[in-house]
């Protein structure tokens, strides 16, 4: 039979269209809010993860990444996934520290200052973090560390006294605590709002990585980068357990496989790009140096105090994790 009549042709075409629509309905689409810009290495890694999931499932599971706090702001993302307004998301673990001291572990200053130690710290704390999030119906897919955190300033710093009263940008409760102990005034600003906060003079210093300094073109507002290597905070990519359970087995497998690959790739890129990021700060005119010895010594002391504070807050569970970490080191 041929469809030469125009009407028949139209009917056939619309039936084909219906077929395509039915296939599209079999597709699961997940919204993925993330806090950092599209060009950030975490976000690029997430986009690749999403592409791999789409490919491995033959387009059946599509993850739409909404970067830079565009769908939900950094501090709303966990709740959005918990509440089912999004299915998958990314947060920085230490951003959750008001919920549980455990989440602050990777921002205890100078506890783990390089990639190797940071991996060990994750190794000993992962299960506990997973268990906390599971109570909220959330499942961790993978975690990746940021480069070591440094101190950015508009002015030269020689001693801790130079920070007195300075408005310093913070991204988590532990960072705020450190700033307080440094004599500064912490101001919470999410990464997506950082450039504006710096250019309007809301803050004149910042504690973050070379990566975020590069992402936000910190050299336009800040002149000094002190490479104090205070800690390597980690992001997690997590999914609603309910959304995960609703997938068929091949899609679950594809998701977990892509997540494992993203974790490995993410840590590698983070470590490999650190020197490049620092170089970019320098090339763009920032003065990049280690902190003067007196300042670094005072920062280390603050780190010791914060480690003690953390251990007290985190109780015996926290102490057990710390013990396991020191044994591994
Ligand atoms: N960049 C993020 C978190 C840690 C980092 O290196 C930020 O500054 O918000």
PDB file of N, CA and C in Angstrom, residues 9 29 74 82 91 95 108 111 131 173 197 199 209 213 215 224 245 252 254 265 291 326:
ATOM      1  N   UNK A   9      -1.215  10.759   3.770  1.00  0.00           N
ATOM      2  CA  UNK A   9       0.175  11.113   4.118  1.00  0.00           C
ATOM      3  C   UNK A   9       0.212  11.840   5.476  1.00  0.00           C
ATOM      4  N   UNK A  29      13.604  12.257  32.884  1.00  0.00           N
ATOM      5  CA  UNK A  29      14.408  13.482  32.872  1.00  0.00           C
ATOM      6  C   UNK A  29      14.581  13.961  34.301  1.00  0.00           C
ATOM      7  N   UNK A  74      22.808  27.595  46.203  1.00  0.00           N
ATOM      8  CA  UNK A  74      23.681  26.599  46.840  1.00  0.00           C
ATOM      9  C   UNK A  74      23.073  26.041  48.131  1.00  0.00           C
ATOM     10  N   UNK A  82      15.705  16.600  48.625  1.00  0.00           N
ATOM     11  CA  UNK A  82      14.958  15.908  49.682  1.00  0.00           C
ATOM     12  C   UNK A  82      13.453  16.028  49.460  1.00  0.00           C
ATOM     13  N   UNK A  91      26.306  19.516  46.247  1.00  0.00           N
ATOM     14  CA  UNK A  91      26.563  20.508  47.302  1.00  0.00           C
ATOM     15  C   UNK A  91      27.982  20.327  47.818  1.00  0.00           C
ATOM     16  N   UNK A  95      29.031  22.835  53.688  1.00  0.00           N
ATOM     17  CA  UNK A  95      27.902  23.761  53.696  1.00  0.00           C
ATOM     18  C   UNK A  95      26.757  23.256  54.565  1.00  0.00           C
ATOM     19  N   UNK A 108      38.183  21.222  58.766  1.00  0.00           N
ATOM     20  CA  UNK A 108      38.990  21.467  59.970  1.00  0.00           C
ATOM     21  C   UNK A 108      40.383  21.883  59.458  1.00  0.00           C
ATOM     22  N   UNK A 111      44.036  19.782  58.898  1.00  0.00           N
ATOM     23  CA  UNK A 111      43.914  18.354  59.222  1.00  0.00           C
ATOM     24  C   UNK A 111      44.359  17.513  58.011  1.00  0.00           C
ATOM     25  N   UNK A 131      25.611   7.553  55.751  1.00  0.00           N
ATOM     26  CA  UNK A 131      24.542   7.166  56.681  1.00  0.00           C
ATOM     27  C   UNK A 131      23.695   8.372  57.083  1.00  0.00           C
ATOM     28  N   UNK A 173      29.856  27.229  57.715  1.00  0.00           N
ATOM     29  CA  UNK A 173      29.991  27.568  59.137  1.00  0.00           C
ATOM     30  C   UNK A 173      31.420  27.435  59.674  1.00  0.00           C
ATOM     31  N   UNK A 197      29.982  40.542  45.306  1.00  0.00           N
ATOM     32  CA  UNK A 197      30.321  40.913  46.682  1.00  0.00           C
ATOM     33  C   UNK A 197      31.703  41.561  46.739  1.00  0.00           C
ATOM     34  N   UNK A 199      33.245  43.105  44.114  1.00  0.00           N
ATOM     35  CA  UNK A 199      33.334  44.362  43.360  1.00  0.00           C
ATOM     36  C   UNK A 199      32.562  45.487  44.049  1.00  0.00           C
ATOM     37  N   UNK A 209      39.679  28.312  47.048  1.00  0.00           N
ATOM     38  CA  UNK A 209      40.729  27.676  46.250  1.00  0.00           C
ATOM     39  C   UNK A 209      41.216  28.584  45.128  1.00  0.00           C
ATOM     40  N   UNK A 213      39.131  31.288  42.687  1.00  0.00           N
ATOM     41  CA  UNK A 213      39.771  32.576  42.391  1.00  0.00           C
ATOM     42  C   UNK A 213      39.853  32.785  40.888  1.00  0.00           C
ATOM     43  N   UNK A 215      37.893  31.143  38.568  1.00  0.00           N
ATOM     44  CA  UNK A 215      36.521  31.216  38.035  1.00  0.00           C
ATOM     45  C   UNK A 215      35.930  32.614  38.165  1.00  0.00           C
ATOM     46  N   UNK A 224      46.407  39.935  46.478  1.00  0.00           N
ATOM     47  CA  UNK A 224      47.321  38.957  47.073  1.00  0.00           C
ATOM     48  C   UNK A 224      46.656  37.597  47.237  1.00  0.00           C
ATOM     49  N   UNK A 245      15.466   4.548  43.054  1.00  0.00           N
ATOM     50  CA  UNK A 245      14.741   3.281  43.101  1.00  0.00           C
ATOM     51  C   UNK A 245      13.731   3.145  41.956  1.00  0.00           C
ATOM     52  N   UNK A 252      20.138   2.148  36.637  1.00  0.00           N
ATOM     53  CA  UNK A 252      20.859   2.274  37.917  1.00  0.00           C
ATOM     54  C   UNK A 252      22.337   1.931  37.727  1.00  0.00           C
ATOM     55  N   UNK A 254      24.069   2.027  34.995  1.00  0.00           N
ATOM     56  CA  UNK A 254      24.728   3.048  34.164  1.00  0.00           C
ATOM     57  C   UNK A 254      25.085   4.271  35.010  1.00  0.00           C
ATOM     58  N   UNK A 265      37.901  10.726  37.746  1.00  0.00           N
ATOM     59  CA  UNK A 265      38.296  11.820  36.857  1.00  0.00           C
ATOM     60  C   UNK A 265      38.362  13.146  37.628  1.00  0.00           C
ATOM     61  N   UNK A 291      52.101  32.186  53.038  1.00  0.00           N
ATOM     62  CA  UNK A 291      51.866  33.202  54.070  1.00  0.00           C
ATOM     63  C   UNK A 291      53.183  33.459  54.793  1.00  0.00           C
ATOM     64  N   UNK A 326      44.192   9.093  61.576  1.00  0.00           N
ATOM     65  CA  UNK A 326      45.590   9.193  62.006  1.00  0.00           C
ATOM     66  C   UNK A 326      46.315   7.847  61.861  1.00  0.00           C
TER      67      UNK A 326
END
